[in-house]
PDB file of C-alpha atoms in Angstrom:
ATOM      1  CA  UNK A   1      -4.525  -6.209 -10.663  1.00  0.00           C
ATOM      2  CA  UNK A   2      -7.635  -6.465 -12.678  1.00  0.00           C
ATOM      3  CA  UNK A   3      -5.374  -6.579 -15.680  1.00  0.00           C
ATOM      4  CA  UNK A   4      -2.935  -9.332 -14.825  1.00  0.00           C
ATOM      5  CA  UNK A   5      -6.304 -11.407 -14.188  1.00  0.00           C
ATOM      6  CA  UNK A   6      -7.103 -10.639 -17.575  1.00  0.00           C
ATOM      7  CA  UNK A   7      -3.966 -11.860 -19.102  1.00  0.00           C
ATOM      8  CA  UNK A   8      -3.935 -14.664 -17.085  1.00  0.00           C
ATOM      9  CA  UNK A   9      -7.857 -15.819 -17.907  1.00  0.00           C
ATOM     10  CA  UNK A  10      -7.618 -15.302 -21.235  1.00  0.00           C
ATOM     11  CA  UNK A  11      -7.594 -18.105 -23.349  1.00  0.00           C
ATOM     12  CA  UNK A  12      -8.542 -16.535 -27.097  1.00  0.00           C
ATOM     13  CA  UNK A  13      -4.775 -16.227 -28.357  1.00  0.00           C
ATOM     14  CA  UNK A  14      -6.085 -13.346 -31.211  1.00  0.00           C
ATOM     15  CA  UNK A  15      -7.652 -11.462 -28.159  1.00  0.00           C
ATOM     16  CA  UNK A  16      -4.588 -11.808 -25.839  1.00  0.00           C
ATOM     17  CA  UNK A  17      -2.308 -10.708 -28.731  1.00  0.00           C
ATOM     18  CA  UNK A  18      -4.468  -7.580 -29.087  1.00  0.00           C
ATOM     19  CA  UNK A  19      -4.405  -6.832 -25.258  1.00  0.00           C
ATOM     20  CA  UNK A  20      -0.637  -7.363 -24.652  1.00  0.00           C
ATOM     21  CA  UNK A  21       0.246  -5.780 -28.354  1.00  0.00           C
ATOM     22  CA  UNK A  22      -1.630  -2.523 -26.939  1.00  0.00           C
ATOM     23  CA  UNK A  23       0.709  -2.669 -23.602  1.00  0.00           C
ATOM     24  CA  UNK A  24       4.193  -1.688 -25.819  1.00  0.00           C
ATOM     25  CA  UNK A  25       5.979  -4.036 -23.892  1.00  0.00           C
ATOM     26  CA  UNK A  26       9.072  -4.069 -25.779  1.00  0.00           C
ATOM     27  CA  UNK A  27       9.510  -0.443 -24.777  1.00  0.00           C
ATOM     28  CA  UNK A  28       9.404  -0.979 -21.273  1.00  0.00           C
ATOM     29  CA  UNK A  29      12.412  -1.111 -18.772  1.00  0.00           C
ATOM     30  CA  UNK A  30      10.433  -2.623 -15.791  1.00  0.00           C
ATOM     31  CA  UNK A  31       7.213  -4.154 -15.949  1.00  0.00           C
ATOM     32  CA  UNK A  32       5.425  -4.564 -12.782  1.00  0.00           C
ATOM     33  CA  UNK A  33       2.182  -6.623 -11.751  1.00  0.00           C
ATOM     34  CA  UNK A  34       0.423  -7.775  -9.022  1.00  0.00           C
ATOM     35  CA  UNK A  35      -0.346 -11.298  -8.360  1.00  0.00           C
ATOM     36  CA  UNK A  36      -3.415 -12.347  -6.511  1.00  0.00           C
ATOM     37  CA  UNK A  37      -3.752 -16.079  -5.382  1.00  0.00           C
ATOM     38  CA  UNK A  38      -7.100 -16.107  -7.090  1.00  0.00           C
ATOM     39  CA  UNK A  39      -7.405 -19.097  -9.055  1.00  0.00           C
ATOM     40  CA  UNK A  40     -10.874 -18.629 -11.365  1.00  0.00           C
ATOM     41  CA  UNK A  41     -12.014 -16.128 -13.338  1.00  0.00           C
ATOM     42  CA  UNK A  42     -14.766 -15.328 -10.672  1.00  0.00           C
ATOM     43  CA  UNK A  43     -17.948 -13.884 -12.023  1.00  0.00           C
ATOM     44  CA  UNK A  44     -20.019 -13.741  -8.867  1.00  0.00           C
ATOM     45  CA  UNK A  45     -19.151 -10.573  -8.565  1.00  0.00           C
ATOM     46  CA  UNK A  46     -16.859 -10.392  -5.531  1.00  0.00           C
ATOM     47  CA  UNK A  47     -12.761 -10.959  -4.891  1.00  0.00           C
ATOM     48  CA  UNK A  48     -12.356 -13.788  -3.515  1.00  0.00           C
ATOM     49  CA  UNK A  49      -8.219 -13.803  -2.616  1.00  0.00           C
ATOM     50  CA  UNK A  50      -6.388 -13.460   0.390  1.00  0.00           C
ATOM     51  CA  UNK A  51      -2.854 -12.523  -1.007  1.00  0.00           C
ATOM     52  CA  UNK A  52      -0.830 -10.330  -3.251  1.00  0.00           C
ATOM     53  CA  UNK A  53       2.998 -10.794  -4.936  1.00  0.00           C
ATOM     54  CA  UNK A  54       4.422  -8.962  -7.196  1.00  0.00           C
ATOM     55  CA  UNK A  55       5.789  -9.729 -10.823  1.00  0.00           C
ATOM     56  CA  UNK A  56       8.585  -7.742 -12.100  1.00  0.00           C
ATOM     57  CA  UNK A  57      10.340  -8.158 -15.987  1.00  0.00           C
ATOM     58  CA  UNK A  58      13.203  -6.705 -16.129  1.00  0.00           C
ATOM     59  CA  UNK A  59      14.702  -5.838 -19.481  1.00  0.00           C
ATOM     60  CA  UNK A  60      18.071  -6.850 -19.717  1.00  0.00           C
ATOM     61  CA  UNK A  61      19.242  -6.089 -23.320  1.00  0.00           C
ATOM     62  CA  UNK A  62      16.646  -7.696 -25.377  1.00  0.00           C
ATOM     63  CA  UNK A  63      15.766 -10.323 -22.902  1.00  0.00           C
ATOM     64  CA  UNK A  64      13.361 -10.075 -20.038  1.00  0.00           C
ATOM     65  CA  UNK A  65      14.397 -11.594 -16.586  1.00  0.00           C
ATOM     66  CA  UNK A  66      11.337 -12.639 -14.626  1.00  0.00           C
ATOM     67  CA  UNK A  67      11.447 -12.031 -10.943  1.00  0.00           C
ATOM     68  CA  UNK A  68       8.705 -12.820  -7.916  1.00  0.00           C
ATOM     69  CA  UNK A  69       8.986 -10.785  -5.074  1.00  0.00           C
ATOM     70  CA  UNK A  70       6.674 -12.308  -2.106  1.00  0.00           C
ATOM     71  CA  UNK A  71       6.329 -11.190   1.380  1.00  0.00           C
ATOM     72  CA  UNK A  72       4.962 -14.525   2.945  1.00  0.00           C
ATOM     73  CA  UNK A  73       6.899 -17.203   0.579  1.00  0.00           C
ATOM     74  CA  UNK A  74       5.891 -18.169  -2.431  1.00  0.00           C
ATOM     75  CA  UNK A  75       1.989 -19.170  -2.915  1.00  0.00           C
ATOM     76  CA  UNK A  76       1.514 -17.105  -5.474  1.00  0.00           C
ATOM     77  CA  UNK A  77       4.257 -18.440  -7.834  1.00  0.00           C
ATOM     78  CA  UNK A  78       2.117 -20.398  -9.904  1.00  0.00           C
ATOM     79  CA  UNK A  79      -0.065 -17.675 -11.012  1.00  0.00           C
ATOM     80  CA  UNK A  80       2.864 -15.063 -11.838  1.00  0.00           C
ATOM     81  CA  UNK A  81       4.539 -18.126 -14.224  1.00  0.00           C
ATOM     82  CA  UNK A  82       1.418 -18.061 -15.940  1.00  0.00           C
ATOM     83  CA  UNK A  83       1.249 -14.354 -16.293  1.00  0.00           C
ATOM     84  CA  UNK A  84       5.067 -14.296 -17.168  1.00  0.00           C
ATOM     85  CA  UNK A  85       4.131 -17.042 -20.062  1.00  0.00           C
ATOM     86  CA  UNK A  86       1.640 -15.062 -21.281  1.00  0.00           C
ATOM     87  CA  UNK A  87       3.265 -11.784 -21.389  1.00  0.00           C
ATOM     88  CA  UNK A  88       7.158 -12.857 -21.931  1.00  0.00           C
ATOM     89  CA  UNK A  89       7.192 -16.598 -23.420  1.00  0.00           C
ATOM     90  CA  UNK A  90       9.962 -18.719 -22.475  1.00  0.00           C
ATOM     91  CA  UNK A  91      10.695 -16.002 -19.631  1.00  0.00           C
ATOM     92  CA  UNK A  92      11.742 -17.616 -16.723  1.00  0.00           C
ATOM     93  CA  UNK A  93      10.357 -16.413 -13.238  1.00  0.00           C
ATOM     94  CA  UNK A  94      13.077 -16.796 -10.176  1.00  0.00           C
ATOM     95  CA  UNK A  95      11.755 -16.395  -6.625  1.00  0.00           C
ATOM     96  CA  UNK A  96      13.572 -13.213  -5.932  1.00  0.00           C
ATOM     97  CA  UNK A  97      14.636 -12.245  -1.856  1.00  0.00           C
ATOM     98  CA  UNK A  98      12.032 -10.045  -0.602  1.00  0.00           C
ATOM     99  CA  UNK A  99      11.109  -8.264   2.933  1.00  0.00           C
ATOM    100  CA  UNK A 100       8.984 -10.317   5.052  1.00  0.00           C
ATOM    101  CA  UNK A 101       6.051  -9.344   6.537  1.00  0.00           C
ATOM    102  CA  UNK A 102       5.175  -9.523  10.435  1.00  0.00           C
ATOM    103  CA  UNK A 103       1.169 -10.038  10.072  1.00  0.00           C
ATOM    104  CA  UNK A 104      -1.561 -11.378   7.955  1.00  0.00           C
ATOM    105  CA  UNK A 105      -2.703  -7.898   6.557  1.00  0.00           C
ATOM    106  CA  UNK A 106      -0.236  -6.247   4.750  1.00  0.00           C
ATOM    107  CA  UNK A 107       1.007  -8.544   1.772  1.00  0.00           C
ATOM    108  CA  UNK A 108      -1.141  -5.520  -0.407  1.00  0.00           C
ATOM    109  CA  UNK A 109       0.871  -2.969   0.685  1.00  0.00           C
ATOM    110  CA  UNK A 110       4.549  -5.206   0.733  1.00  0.00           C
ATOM    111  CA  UNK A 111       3.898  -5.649  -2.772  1.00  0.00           C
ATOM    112  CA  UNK A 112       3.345  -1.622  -3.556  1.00  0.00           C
ATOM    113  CA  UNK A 113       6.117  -1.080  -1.481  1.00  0.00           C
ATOM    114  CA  UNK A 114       8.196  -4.076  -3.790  1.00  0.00           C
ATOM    115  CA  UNK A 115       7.385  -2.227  -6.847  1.00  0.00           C
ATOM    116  CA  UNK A 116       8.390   0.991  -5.906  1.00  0.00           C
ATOM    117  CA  UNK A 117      11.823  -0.035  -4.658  1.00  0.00           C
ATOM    118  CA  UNK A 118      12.234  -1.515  -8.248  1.00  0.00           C
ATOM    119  CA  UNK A 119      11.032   1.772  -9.708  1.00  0.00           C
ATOM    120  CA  UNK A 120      13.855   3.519  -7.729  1.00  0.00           C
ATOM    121  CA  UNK A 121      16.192   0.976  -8.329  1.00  0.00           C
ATOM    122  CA  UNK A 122      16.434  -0.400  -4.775  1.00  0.00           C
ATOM    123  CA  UNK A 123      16.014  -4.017  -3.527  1.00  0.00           C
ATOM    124  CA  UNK A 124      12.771  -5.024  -2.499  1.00  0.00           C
ATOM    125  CA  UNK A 125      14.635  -7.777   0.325  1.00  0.00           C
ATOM    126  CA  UNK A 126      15.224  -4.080   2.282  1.00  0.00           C
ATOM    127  CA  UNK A 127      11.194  -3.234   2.849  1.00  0.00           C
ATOM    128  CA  UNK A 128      10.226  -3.670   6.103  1.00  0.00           C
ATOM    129  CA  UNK A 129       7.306  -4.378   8.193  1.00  0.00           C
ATOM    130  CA  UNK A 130       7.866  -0.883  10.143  1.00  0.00           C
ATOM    131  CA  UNK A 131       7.840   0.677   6.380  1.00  0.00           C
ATOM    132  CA  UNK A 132       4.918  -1.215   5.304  1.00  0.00           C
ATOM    133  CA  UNK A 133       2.734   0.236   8.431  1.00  0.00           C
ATOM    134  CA  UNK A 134       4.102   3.631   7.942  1.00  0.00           C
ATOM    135  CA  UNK A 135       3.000   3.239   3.854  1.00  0.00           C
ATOM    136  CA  UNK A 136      -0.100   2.277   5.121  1.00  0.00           C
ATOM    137  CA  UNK A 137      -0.979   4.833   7.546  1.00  0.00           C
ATOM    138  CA  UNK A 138      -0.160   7.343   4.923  1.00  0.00           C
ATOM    139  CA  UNK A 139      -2.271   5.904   2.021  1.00  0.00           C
ATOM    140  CA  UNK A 140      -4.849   6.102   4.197  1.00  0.00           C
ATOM    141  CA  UNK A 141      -4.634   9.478   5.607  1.00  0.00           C
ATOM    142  CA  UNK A 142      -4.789  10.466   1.869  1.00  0.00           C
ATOM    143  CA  UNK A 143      -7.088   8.848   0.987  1.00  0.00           C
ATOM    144  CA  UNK A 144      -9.518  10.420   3.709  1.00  0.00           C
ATOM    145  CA  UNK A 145      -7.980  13.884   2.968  1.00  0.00           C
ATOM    146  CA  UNK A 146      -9.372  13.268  -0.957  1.00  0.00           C
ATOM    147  CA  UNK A 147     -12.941  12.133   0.204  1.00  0.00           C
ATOM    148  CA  UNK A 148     -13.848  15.395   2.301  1.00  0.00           C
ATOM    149  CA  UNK A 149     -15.408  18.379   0.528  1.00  0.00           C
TER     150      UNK A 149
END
């Protein structure tokens, strides 16, 4: 996440060359970021969004197709253009079918779950709510296994 802020903040084109040049890009099948609703570059410390999307490029030959995957609708479209422009100029970014989630706490998770159906060549518009609480549970079961001694 921290990243795609990056891309998107940055306005010294030598500097966003560099950072997007050291990414390989044109290697990559499937490129895959997250897309907060943030709309600053912050600096007081804290993250101040409520929402995450997901951004995928898919290589298609030599061109990328830009697709936003969204569990709520689409209020994070604006941002992932700007990251797409950034990263894949004169990429286009479709709103892509996606699973829909059931509450206001899980659009985090939804979009993990998004990119990993890409990764395994599934379609995102399958994830459910049921899979998205199940995800859940389980990251955080690990994650409490990890913290004790």
């Amino acid at each position: 996440p921290v990243l795609g802020n990056l891309i998107v903040f940055e306005e010294d084109p030598e500097d966003l060359k560099d950072l997007i040049d050291s990414l390989e890009l044109p290697q990559k099948r499937l490129i895959v970021v997250p897309v907060p609703d943030r709309q600053d570059k912050g600096g007081r410390g804290k993250y101040e969004g409520v929402h995450w999307a997901l951004l995928a490029l898919a290589r298609d030959g030599e061109e990328l197709r830009g697709s936003y995957y969204d569990s709520m609708g689409t209020g994070n479209l604006h941002t992932a253009q700007l990251l797409a422009a950034k990263l894949a100029p004169k990429t286009e970014v479709r709103v892509a079918p996606a699973g829909k989630q059931q509450n206001a706490c899980d659009c985090g998770v939804f979009a993990l779950l998004f990119a990993e159906a890409l990764c395994r060549d599934k379609d995102p518009k399958d994830v459910t709510q049921a899979q998205a609480e199940a995800a859940r549970k389980h990251m955080a079961s690990h994650i409490w296994r990890l913290a004790k001694p």
